[in-house]
mmCIF file of C-alpha atoms and ligand atoms in Angstrom:
data_model
loop_
_atom_site.group_PDB
_atom_site.id
_atom_site.type_symbol
_atom_site.label_atom_id
_atom_site.label_comp_id
_atom_site.label_asym_id
_atom_site.label_seq_id
_atom_site.Cartn_x
_atom_site.Cartn_y
_atom_site.Cartn_z
ATOM 1 C CA MET Y 182 78.170 116.778 108.156
ATOM 2 C CA PHE Y 183 78.449 114.677 111.323
ATOM 3 C CA THR Y 184 76.400 116.587 113.735
ATOM 4 C CA PHE Y 185 74.431 115.547 117.162
ATOM 5 C CA ASP Y 186 73.717 117.134 120.323
ATOM 6 C CA ASP Y 187 75.706 116.355 123.396
ATOM 7 C CA LYS Y 188 74.526 115.378 126.729
ATOM 8 C CA SER Y 189 74.087 119.164 127.605
ATOM 9 C CA GLY Y 190 72.327 119.917 124.459
ATOM 10 C CA ARG Y 191 75.118 121.323 122.793
ATOM 11 C CA SER Y 192 74.739 121.291 118.969
ATOM 12 C CA LEU Y 193 78.298 119.211 117.748
ATOM 13 C CA THR Y 194 79.544 118.957 114.456
ATOM 14 C CA ARG Y 195 82.585 116.674 114.048
ATOM 15 C CA ARG Y 196 85.406 117.768 111.098
ATOM 16 C CA PRO Y 197 84.544 116.167 107.792
ATOM 17 C CA GLU Y 198 87.628 117.239 106.650
ATOM 18 C CA GLY Y 199 91.106 118.794 107.146
ATOM 19 C CA THR Y 200 91.268 121.582 104.334
ATOM 20 C CA ALA Y 201 88.979 124.185 105.612
ATOM 21 C CA SER Y 202 90.766 124.013 108.991
ATOM 22 C CA ILE Y 203 94.233 124.322 107.770
ATOM 23 C CA CYS Y 204 93.545 127.804 106.313
ATOM 24 C CA PRO Y 205 92.379 129.532 108.967
ATOM 25 C CA SER Y 206 95.158 128.223 111.454
ATOM 26 C CA TYR Y 207 98.122 129.223 108.453
ATOM 27 C CA VAL Y 208 96.793 132.395 109.408
ATOM 28 C CA GLU Y 209 96.199 132.492 113.067
ATOM 29 C CA HIS Y 210 99.870 130.687 113.445
ATOM 30 C CA GLY Y 211 101.600 133.510 111.744
ATOM 31 C CA MET Y 212 102.599 131.349 108.846
ATOM 32 C CA HIS Y 213 101.769 133.774 106.067
ATOM 33 C CA LYS Y 214 104.450 135.948 107.328
ATOM 34 C CA ARG Y 215 107.182 133.154 106.881
ATOM 35 C CA ALA Y 216 109.272 131.925 103.547
ATOM 36 C CA GLN Y 217 106.467 130.633 101.425
ATOM 37 C CA PRO Y 218 105.293 128.394 100.351
ATOM 38 C CA VAL Y 219 104.399 126.558 103.736
ATOM 39 C CA LYS Y 220 104.230 122.688 103.428
ATOM 40 C CA VAL Y 221 102.051 121.001 106.083
ATOM 41 C CA TRP Y 222 100.778 117.538 106.842
ATOM 42 C CA TYR Y 223 98.403 115.784 108.559
ATOM 43 C CA TRP Y 224 96.701 112.355 109.697
ATOM 44 C CA GLY Y 225 93.753 111.645 111.887
ATOM 45 C CA PRO Y 226 89.914 110.830 112.121
ATOM 46 C CA PHE Y 227 87.336 112.664 109.984
ATOM 47 C CA PHE Y 228 83.742 112.060 110.214
ATOM 48 C CA ARG Y 229 80.630 112.131 107.501
ATOM 49 C CA HIS Y 230 77.007 111.224 108.217
ATOM 50 C CA GLU Y 231 76.991 109.262 104.918
ATOM 51 C CA ALA Y 232 74.992 105.792 104.602
ATOM 52 C CA PRO Y 233 77.905 103.367 105.442
ATOM 53 C CA GLN Y 234 78.500 101.054 102.655
ATOM 54 C CA ALA Y 235 82.376 99.365 101.280
ATOM 55 C CA GLY Y 236 84.605 101.499 101.883
ATOM 56 C CA ARG Y 237 82.529 104.389 102.805
ATOM 57 C CA PHE Y 238 82.830 104.689 106.817
ATOM 58 C CA ARG Y 239 81.155 107.723 109.128
ATOM 59 C CA GLN Y 240 84.598 107.724 110.521
ATOM 60 C CA PHE Y 241 87.472 107.332 108.864
ATOM 61 C CA SER Y 242 91.156 108.208 108.794
ATOM 62 C CA GLN Y 243 92.517 110.902 106.275
ATOM 63 C CA VAL Y 244 96.284 111.417 105.452
ATOM 64 C CA GLY Y 245 96.608 115.135 104.012
ATOM 65 C CA ALA Y 246 99.237 117.508 102.783
ATOM 66 C CA GLU Y 247 98.753 120.871 101.599
ATOM 67 C CA VAL Y 248 101.403 123.728 99.969
ATOM 68 C CA LEU Y 249 100.206 126.974 100.905
ATOM 69 C CA GLY Y 250 101.214 130.280 99.772
ATOM 70 C CA THR Y 251 102.228 129.785 95.950
ATOM 71 C CA ASP Y 252 100.126 129.075 93.117
ATOM 72 C CA GLU Y 253 103.268 127.383 90.586
ATOM 73 C CA PRO Y 254 101.936 124.696 88.517
ATOM 74 C CA SER Y 255 105.240 122.850 90.039
ATOM 75 C CA ALA Y 256 103.496 122.850 93.589
ATOM 76 C CA ASP Y 257 100.285 120.925 91.830
ATOM 77 C CA ALA Y 258 102.713 118.581 90.338
ATOM 78 C CA GLU Y 259 105.023 117.714 93.370
ATOM 79 C CA LEU Y 260 101.971 116.973 95.281
ATOM 80 C CA ILE Y 261 100.309 114.901 92.698
ATOM 81 C CA LEU Y 262 103.685 112.877 92.765
ATOM 82 C CA LEU Y 263 103.796 112.557 96.362
ATOM 83 C CA LEU Y 264 100.370 110.731 96.445
ATOM 84 C CA ASP Y 265 101.181 108.505 93.670
ATOM 85 C CA GLU Y 266 104.008 107.387 95.632
ATOM 86 C CA LEU Y 267 102.177 106.987 98.708
ATOM 87 C CA LEU Y 268 99.563 104.797 96.574
ATOM 88 C CA ALA Y 269 102.254 102.717 94.942
ATOM 89 C CA GLY Y 270 101.173 99.774 96.916
ATOM 90 C CA CYS Y 271 97.531 99.507 95.799
ATOM 91 C CA SER Y 272 96.320 97.628 92.903
ATOM 92 C CA GLU Y 273 94.913 98.823 89.736
ATOM 93 C CA VAL Y 274 95.231 103.037 90.623
ATOM 94 C CA ARG Y 275 94.682 105.148 88.028
ATOM 95 C CA LEU Y 276 94.767 108.889 88.105
ATOM 96 C CA ARG Y 277 92.000 111.639 86.903
ATOM 97 C CA LEU Y 278 92.855 115.112 86.429
ATOM 98 C CA SER Y 279 91.161 118.323 85.455
ATOM 99 C CA SER Y 280 91.188 121.982 85.687
ATOM 100 C CA LEU Y 281 88.091 123.875 86.765
ATOM 101 C CA GLY Y 282 89.652 127.491 85.994
ATOM 102 C CA ASP Y 283 88.648 130.324 88.561
ATOM 103 C CA ALA Y 284 85.532 131.228 89.909
ATOM 104 C CA GLU Y 285 84.466 133.575 87.335
ATOM 105 C CA THR Y 286 84.765 131.016 84.474
ATOM 106 C CA ARG Y 287 83.471 128.362 86.542
ATOM 107 C CA GLY Y 288 79.962 130.462 87.738
ATOM 108 C CA ALA Y 289 79.773 131.199 83.883
ATOM 109 C CA TYR Y 290 80.148 127.867 82.758
ATOM 110 C CA ARG Y 291 77.690 126.490 85.592
ATOM 111 C CA THR Y 292 74.597 128.885 83.689
ATOM 112 C CA GLU Y 293 75.700 127.929 80.186
ATOM 113 C CA LEU Y 294 75.697 124.104 81.406
ATOM 114 C CA ARG Y 295 72.481 124.274 83.136
ATOM 115 C CA ASP Y 296 70.804 125.990 80.101
ATOM 116 C CA TRP Y 297 72.330 123.701 77.890
ATOM 117 C CA LEU Y 298 70.887 120.993 80.411
ATOM 118 C CA ARG Y 299 67.361 122.285 80.485
ATOM 119 C CA ALA Y 300 66.898 122.135 76.972
ATOM 120 C CA ARG Y 301 67.447 118.136 76.917
ATOM 121 C CA GLU Y 302 65.603 117.582 80.570
ATOM 122 C CA GLY Y 303 63.870 114.601 79.315
ATOM 123 C CA GLU Y 304 66.876 112.664 78.766
ATOM 124 C CA LEU Y 305 68.305 113.130 82.373
ATOM 125 C CA SER Y 306 67.447 110.921 85.461
ATOM 126 C CA GLU Y 307 65.138 112.521 88.075
ATOM 127 C CA PRO Y 308 68.120 112.951 90.926
ATOM 128 C CA VAL Y 309 69.887 115.047 88.171
ATOM 129 C CA ARG Y 310 66.855 117.061 87.294
ATOM 130 C CA ALA Y 311 66.156 117.649 90.770
ATOM 131 C CA ARG Y 312 69.685 119.282 91.012
ATOM 132 C CA LEU Y 313 70.292 121.288 88.291
ATOM 133 C CA ASP Y 314 69.789 124.608 89.511
ATOM 134 C CA LEU Y 315 71.976 123.493 92.711
ATOM 135 C CA ASN Y 316 74.951 121.856 91.250
ATOM 136 C CA PRO Y 317 74.306 121.031 87.114
ATOM 137 C CA LEU Y 318 78.088 119.744 87.087
ATOM 138 C CA ARG Y 319 77.104 116.991 89.132
ATOM 139 C CA ALA Y 320 75.274 115.342 86.427
ATOM 140 C CA PHE Y 321 78.820 114.282 85.123
ATOM 141 C CA ASP Y 322 79.142 111.662 88.012
ATOM 142 C CA SER Y 323 75.421 110.282 87.039
ATOM 143 C CA ASP Y 324 75.622 106.363 86.501
ATOM 144 C CA ASP Y 325 72.479 106.694 84.801
ATOM 145 C CA PRO Y 326 73.089 105.919 80.776
ATOM 146 C CA GLY Y 327 70.243 108.286 79.667
ATOM 147 C CA THR Y 328 72.341 111.227 81.535
ATOM 148 C CA GLN Y 329 76.050 109.808 80.596
ATOM 149 C CA ALA Y 330 74.898 109.994 76.809
ATOM 150 C CA VAL Y 331 73.323 113.414 77.338
ATOM 151 C CA MET Y 332 76.809 114.275 79.328
ATOM 152 C CA ALA Y 333 79.024 113.062 76.875
ATOM 153 C CA GLU Y 334 78.183 116.017 74.215
ATOM 154 C CA ALA Y 335 77.632 118.641 76.727
ATOM 155 C CA PRO Y 336 79.963 121.472 76.750
ATOM 156 C CA LYS Y 337 83.329 121.151 78.798
ATOM 157 C CA LEU Y 338 84.468 123.515 81.806
ATOM 158 C CA LEU Y 339 88.078 122.374 80.336
ATOM 159 C CA ASP Y 340 87.329 124.472 76.618
ATOM 160 C CA ARG Y 341 86.329 127.443 78.559
ATOM 161 C CA LEU Y 342 89.244 128.001 80.530
ATOM 162 C CA THR Y 343 90.932 131.841 80.598
ATOM 163 C CA ASP Y 344 94.310 131.543 78.770
ATOM 164 C CA GLU Y 345 96.161 131.996 81.943
ATOM 165 C CA ASP Y 346 94.239 128.940 83.563
ATOM 166 C CA ALA Y 347 94.731 126.769 80.423
ATOM 167 C CA ALA Y 348 98.527 127.548 80.820
ATOM 168 C CA HIS Y 349 98.701 126.991 84.217
ATOM 169 C CA PHE Y 350 97.002 123.069 83.635
ATOM 170 C CA ALA Y 351 99.125 122.430 80.675
ATOM 171 C CA GLU Y 352 102.476 123.214 82.755
ATOM 172 C CA VAL Y 353 100.725 120.962 85.753
ATOM 173 C CA ARG Y 354 100.472 118.366 82.949
ATOM 174 C CA ALA Y 355 103.926 118.971 81.297
ATOM 175 C CA LEU Y 356 105.815 118.446 84.534
ATOM 176 C CA LEU Y 357 103.785 115.144 85.430
ATOM 177 C CA ASP Y 358 104.362 113.826 81.801
ATOM 178 C CA SER Y 359 108.156 114.407 82.306
ATOM 179 C CA ALA Y 360 107.995 112.638 85.660
ATOM 180 C CA GLY Y 361 106.352 109.598 83.557
ATOM 181 C CA LEU Y 362 103.211 109.898 85.429
ATOM 182 C CA GLU Y 363 100.096 108.178 83.387
ATOM 183 C CA TYR Y 364 96.831 109.897 83.711
ATOM 184 C CA GLU Y 365 93.798 110.464 81.972
ATOM 185 C CA VAL Y 366 92.313 113.999 81.593
ATOM 186 C CA ASP Y 367 88.765 113.930 82.565
ATOM 187 C CA PRO Y 368 86.609 117.104 81.990
ATOM 188 C CA GLY Y 369 83.861 115.387 83.475
ATOM 189 C CA LEU Y 370 85.884 115.345 87.185
ATOM 190 C CA VAL Y 371 83.351 116.286 89.790
ATOM 191 C CA ARG Y 372 84.948 116.685 93.274
ATOM 192 C CA GLY Y 373 82.481 116.828 96.349
ATOM 193 C CA LEU Y 374 83.795 119.789 97.643
ATOM 194 C CA ASP Y 375 83.027 123.352 96.186
ATOM 195 C CA TYR Y 376 86.340 125.339 97.292
ATOM 196 C CA TYR Y 377 88.311 124.259 94.222
ATOM 197 C CA THR Y 378 89.882 126.374 91.724
ATOM 198 C CA ARG Y 379 92.178 125.181 88.606
ATOM 199 C CA THR Y 380 93.677 121.940 88.951
ATOM 200 C CA VAL Y 381 92.012 119.032 90.653
ATOM 201 C CA PHE Y 382 92.858 115.407 90.643
ATOM 202 C CA GLU Y 383 91.481 111.904 91.758
ATOM 203 C CA PHE Y 384 93.442 108.629 92.432
ATOM 204 C CA GLU Y 385 90.909 105.731 92.348
ATOM 205 C CA SER Y 386 91.644 101.595 92.343
ATOM 206 C CA GLY Y 387 89.667 99.428 90.371
ATOM 207 C CA VAL Y 388 89.160 97.005 92.901
ATOM 208 C CA LEU Y 389 87.199 99.116 95.462
ATOM 209 C CA GLY Y 390 83.874 98.914 94.085
ATOM 210 C CA ALA Y 391 81.671 101.786 94.044
ATOM 211 C CA GLN Y 392 83.788 103.976 96.364
ATOM 212 C CA ALA Y 393 86.804 103.848 94.460
ATOM 213 C CA ALA Y 394 88.399 107.067 95.297
ATOM 214 C CA LEU Y 395 91.414 105.938 97.482
ATOM 215 C CA GLY Y 396 92.347 109.807 97.382
ATOM 216 C CA GLY Y 397 92.133 113.198 95.840
ATOM 217 C CA GLY Y 398 92.269 117.068 95.949
ATOM 218 C CA GLY Y 399 93.516 120.236 93.967
ATOM 219 C CA ARG Y 400 93.997 123.949 94.296
ATOM 220 C CA TYR Y 401 91.953 126.370 96.313
ATOM 221 C CA ASP Y 402 93.255 129.960 95.390
ATOM 222 C CA GLY Y 403 90.433 131.520 97.124
ATOM 223 C CA LEU Y 404 90.240 129.899 100.339
ATOM 224 C CA VAL Y 405 92.095 131.127 102.946
ATOM 225 C CA GLU Y 406 90.690 134.477 101.743
ATOM 226 C CA LEU Y 407 87.256 133.294 102.328
ATOM 227 C CA LEU Y 408 87.798 132.285 105.643
ATOM 228 C CA GLY Y 409 89.237 136.099 106.724
ATOM 229 C CA GLY Y 410 93.020 135.687 105.860
ATOM 230 C CA PRO Y 411 94.905 137.266 103.154
ATOM 231 C CA PRO Y 412 94.531 136.379 99.490
ATOM 232 C CA THR Y 413 96.718 133.219 99.226
ATOM 233 C CA PRO Y 414 96.399 130.744 97.189
ATOM 234 C CA GLY Y 415 97.041 126.849 98.097
ATOM 235 C CA VAL Y 416 96.828 123.327 97.083
ATOM 236 C CA GLY Y 417 96.424 119.659 98.543
ATOM 237 C CA TRP Y 418 95.188 116.607 98.818
ATOM 238 C CA ALA Y 419 93.772 113.909 101.440
ATOM 239 C CA ALA Y 420 93.591 110.066 101.232
ATOM 240 C CA GLY Y 421 91.765 107.393 103.027
ATOM 241 C CA ILE Y 422 93.448 105.137 105.006
ATOM 242 C CA GLU Y 423 90.948 102.711 105.042
ATOM 243 C CA ARG Y 424 90.865 102.599 101.443
ATOM 244 C CA ILE Y 425 94.231 102.643 100.940
ATOM 245 C CA LEU Y 426 94.278 99.055 102.930
ATOM 246 C CA LEU Y 427 91.280 97.697 100.969
ATOM 247 C CA ALA Y 428 93.071 98.335 97.953
ATOM 248 C CA GLY Y 429 96.638 97.295 99.079
ATOM 249 C CA TYR Y 430 95.772 94.228 100.708
ATOM 250 C CA SER Y 431 93.242 92.771 98.380
ATOM 251 C CA GLY Y 432 93.812 89.020 96.568
ATOM 252 C CA GLU Y 433 96.998 87.662 96.203
ATOM 253 C CA SER Y 434 98.948 90.946 96.520
ATOM 254 C CA GLY Y 435 100.510 90.012 100.183
ATOM 255 C CA GLY Y 436 104.268 90.694 100.953
ATOM 256 C CA GLY Y 437 105.400 87.111 101.246
ATOM 257 C CA PRO Y 438 104.312 83.645 102.717
ATOM 258 C CA ARG Y 439 102.725 82.777 105.635
ATOM 259 C CA VAL Y 440 104.500 80.504 108.112
ATOM 260 C CA PHE Y 441 103.240 78.833 111.089
ATOM 261 C CA VAL Y 442 105.154 77.369 113.965
ATOM 262 C CA ALA Y 443 104.017 73.936 115.369
ATOM 263 C CA VAL Y 444 105.336 72.235 117.953
ATOM 264 C CA ALA Y 445 105.906 68.586 118.547
ATOM 265 C CA SER Y 446 107.811 67.982 121.687
ATOM 266 C CA PRO Y 447 106.378 70.418 124.117
ATOM 267 C CA VAL Y 448 109.824 71.363 125.540
ATOM 268 C CA ARG Y 449 110.582 73.259 122.627
ATOM 269 C CA ARG Y 450 107.295 76.011 123.291
ATOM 270 C CA ARG Y 451 109.067 78.752 124.448
ATOM 271 C CA GLU Y 452 111.503 78.400 121.361
ATOM 272 C CA ALA Y 453 108.690 78.317 118.969
ATOM 273 C CA PHE Y 454 107.335 81.382 120.649
ATOM 274 C CA ASP Y 455 110.923 82.854 119.835
ATOM 275 C CA VAL Y 456 111.318 81.362 116.249
ATOM 276 C CA VAL Y 457 107.635 83.264 115.448
ATOM 277 C CA ARG Y 458 108.735 86.524 117.049
ATOM 278 C CA ARG Y 459 111.980 86.504 114.511
ATOM 279 C CA LEU Y 460 110.312 85.262 111.494
ATOM 280 C CA ARG Y 461 107.761 88.144 111.825
ATOM 281 C CA GLY Y 462 110.561 90.543 111.929
ATOM 282 C CA THR Y 463 112.121 89.481 108.591
ATOM 283 C CA VAL Y 464 111.253 91.241 105.368
ATOM 284 C CA HIS Y 465 110.202 88.062 103.152
ATOM 285 C CA VAL Y 466 107.515 87.099 105.406
ATOM 286 C CA GLU Y 467 103.929 88.530 105.343
ATOM 287 C CA ALA Y 468 102.418 86.629 108.453
ATOM 288 C CA ALA Y 469 103.781 84.028 111.318
ATOM 289 C CA ASP Y 470 101.973 82.171 113.915
ATOM 290 C CA LEU Y 471 101.812 79.392 116.410
ATOM 291 C CA ASP Y 472 99.549 77.473 118.403
ATOM 292 C CA HIS Y 473 98.053 79.361 121.666
ATOM 293 C CA THR Y 474 95.890 76.286 122.612
ATOM 294 C CA ASN Y 475 97.658 73.191 123.248
ATOM 295 C CA ARG Y 476 96.383 71.142 119.977
ATOM 296 C CA SER Y 477 97.415 67.928 118.956
ATOM 297 C CA MET Y 478 100.207 68.073 116.290
ATOM 298 C CA LYS Y 479 97.454 67.029 113.606
ATOM 299 C CA GLY Y 480 95.402 69.950 115.059
ATOM 300 C CA GLN Y 481 98.213 72.329 114.416
ATOM 301 C CA LEU Y 482 98.580 71.639 111.019
ATOM 302 C CA LYS Y 483 94.602 72.143 110.427
ATOM 303 C CA GLN Y 484 95.089 75.140 112.217
ATOM 304 C CA ALA Y 485 98.155 76.473 110.185
ATOM 305 C CA ASP Y 486 95.999 75.278 106.872
ATOM 306 C CA ARG Y 487 92.551 77.409 108.405
ATOM 307 C CA LEU Y 488 95.586 80.755 108.656
ATOM 308 C CA GLY Y 489 96.299 80.088 105.101
ATOM 309 C CA ALA Y 490 100.150 79.244 106.040
ATOM 310 C CA HIS Y 491 102.437 78.198 102.925
ATOM 311 C CA TYR Y 492 104.676 76.929 105.370
ATOM 312 C CA THR Y 493 104.877 75.051 108.739
ATOM 313 C CA VAL Y 494 107.746 74.574 110.716
ATOM 314 C CA ILE Y 495 107.785 71.944 113.036
ATOM 315 C CA LEU Y 496 109.817 71.860 116.320
ATOM 316 C CA GLY Y 497 109.986 68.002 117.564
ATOM 317 C CA GLU Y 498 112.961 65.948 118.164
ATOM 318 C CA THR Y 499 114.343 67.086 115.003
ATOM 319 C CA THR Y 500 113.033 70.411 113.024
ATOM 320 C CA GLU Y 501 111.441 69.927 109.920
ATOM 321 C CA PHE Y 502 109.998 72.397 107.313
ATOM 322 C CA LYS Y 503 106.735 71.394 105.519
ATOM 323 C CA ASP Y 504 105.529 73.202 102.347
ATOM 324 C CA MET Y 505 101.977 73.314 103.060
ATOM 325 C CA ARG Y 506 101.069 73.522 99.284
ATOM 326 C CA THR Y 507 103.203 70.263 98.016
ATOM 327 C CA GLY Y 508 102.967 68.311 101.406
ATOM 328 C CA ASP Y 509 106.872 68.185 100.876
ATOM 329 C CA GLN Y 510 108.994 67.675 104.160
ATOM 330 C CA ARG Y 511 112.482 67.851 105.640
ATOM 331 C CA GLU Y 512 114.622 68.429 107.893
ATOM 332 C CA MET Y 513 116.052 71.949 108.500
ATOM 333 C CA ALA Y 514 117.496 73.899 111.075
ATOM 334 C CA VAL Y 515 116.223 76.638 112.965
ATOM 335 C CA ALA Y 516 118.734 79.008 111.731
ATOM 336 C CA ASP Y 517 118.391 78.205 107.820
ATOM 337 C CA VAL Y 518 114.631 78.463 108.197
ATOM 338 C CA LEU Y 519 115.775 81.887 109.337
ATOM 339 C CA LYS Y 520 117.913 82.872 107.073
ATOM 340 C CA LYS Y 521 115.530 81.381 104.004
ATOM 341 C CA PHE Y 522 113.244 84.331 105.175
ATOM 342 C CA GLY Y 523 115.740 86.867 105.321
ATOM 343 C CA ASP Y 524 116.469 86.584 109.376
ATOM 344 C CA GLY Y 525 120.890 86.458 110.192
HETATM 345 P P1 LIG I 275 87.914 114.168 99.585
HETATM 346 O O1 LIG I 275 87.744 113.608 98.343
HETATM 347 O O2 LIG I 275 86.622 114.239 100.141
HETATM 348 O O3 LIG I 275 88.499 115.326 99.867
HETATM 349 O O4 LIG I 275 88.336 112.836 100.573
HETATM 350 C C1 LIG I 275 89.744 112.265 100.684
HETATM 351 C C2 LIG I 275 89.626 110.965 100.712
HETATM 352 O O5 LIG I 275 89.463 110.818 102.240
HETATM 353 C C3 LIG I 275 88.879 109.881 99.299
HETATM 354 O O6 LIG I 275 89.486 110.105 98.687
HETATM 355 C C4 LIG I 275 88.687 109.020 100.226
HETATM 356 O O7 LIG I 275 89.711 107.919 100.141
HETATM 357 C C5 LIG I 275 88.654 109.238 101.991
HETATM 358 N N1 LIG I 275 87.286 109.235 102.134
HETATM 359 C C6 LIG I 275 86.185 110.469 102.112
HETATM 360 N N2 LIG I 275 84.917 110.229 102.636
HETATM 361 C C7 LIG I 275 85.166 109.093 103.349
HETATM 362 C C8 LIG I 275 84.165 107.740 104.056
HETATM 363 N N3 LIG I 275 83.121 108.065 104.501
HETATM 364 N N4 LIG I 275 84.892 106.735 104.269
HETATM 365 C C9 LIG I 275 85.822 106.483 103.982
HETATM 366 N N5 LIG I 275 87.061 107.311 103.332
HETATM 367 C C10 LIG I 275 86.669 108.399 102.829
HETATM 368 C C11 LIG I 275 89.324 116.303 100.842
HETATM 369 O O8 LIG I 275 88.616 115.696 102.154
HETATM 370 C C12 LIG I 275 89.571 116.890 100.905
HETATM 371 N N6 LIG I 275 90.017 118.173 102.137
HETATM 372 C C13 LIG I 275 90.824 116.810 99.957
HETATM 373 C C14 LIG I 275 91.837 118.186 99.778
HETATM 374 C C15 LIG I 275 92.759 118.704 100.425
HETATM 375 N N7 LIG I 275 91.640 119.188 98.991
HETATM 376 C C16 LIG I 275 92.994 119.937 98.657
HETATM 377 N N8 LIG I 275 93.238 119.871 100.164
#
């Protein structure tokens, strides 16, 4: 939690996520009396007092979607497919999926796992041992090789589900299968929040490093009731905008060439401004730029190089189109340059 005292000494805590506040507002605004289910979405800043590192910030942005008022597996599958669509532009995306069953199954399993791990305590890493009583499931998250070897043999919650919960999970999977979505069933998938029941899932990107989760969520069938409302099933997800950008714009995966517009005749400066503006609006250009500091022609070409331009358009007595990789240069009318990149 990001908690601090303000100037008048009040202790303030900034919101770490959106789900826990959506649940009471669903009741407060009478949404539980509307035709069910109710679908909501949100976007905004969230705060967690974690040690910052690549992809993990104390202030970040989430986009989220929640469906309240149905426990049908089709709602789970629909949301997972929606997030998959949202993450389509990201590199090396994979989806992990599991089910945590109901609170009772999970409680019994937690005790079983804790006792099982106690018997092999000596093989576990120190941080895992220290949290055995608090949350033994977290041991699945450990990157310590000794702990991982133990966890590979540990009893799995997925094998302990009630018939009803197992059937629910099978239906979610069947719907994803028929939609052609690839995923990995990971019985060790541990989500960082405690309110989950049944379906849990997480999308990761292989290009993100240690903080690989792009977005995730699951079902929280007891949360509305826990927060003072009527018994109401719910399911949803949230995704990190900064991580989506980090995973979507890495390496060479950009959307088209960069174009620099150089001015060789000062009389064409205003025209250059207009050409850049129009290039930025075309579908086939990732970025367009021009010189703002009256550089010489040589200086402008150097700047084009620095900015990683693939092409430079030179506006002088003639208009020239230069391929920065091959060095080829030929005359081309401005209208044809724009047409080449999809304008007009
Ligand atoms: P979460 O997994 O804690 O879930 O966060 C969702 C996403 O927010 C993560 O996958 C990650 O992309 C991003 N995120 C979280 N913490 C940080 C951080 N410190 N810096 C940058 N990005 C971060 C939830 O928040 C649940 N409310 C999701 C949910 C909705 N479950 C059911 N409904």
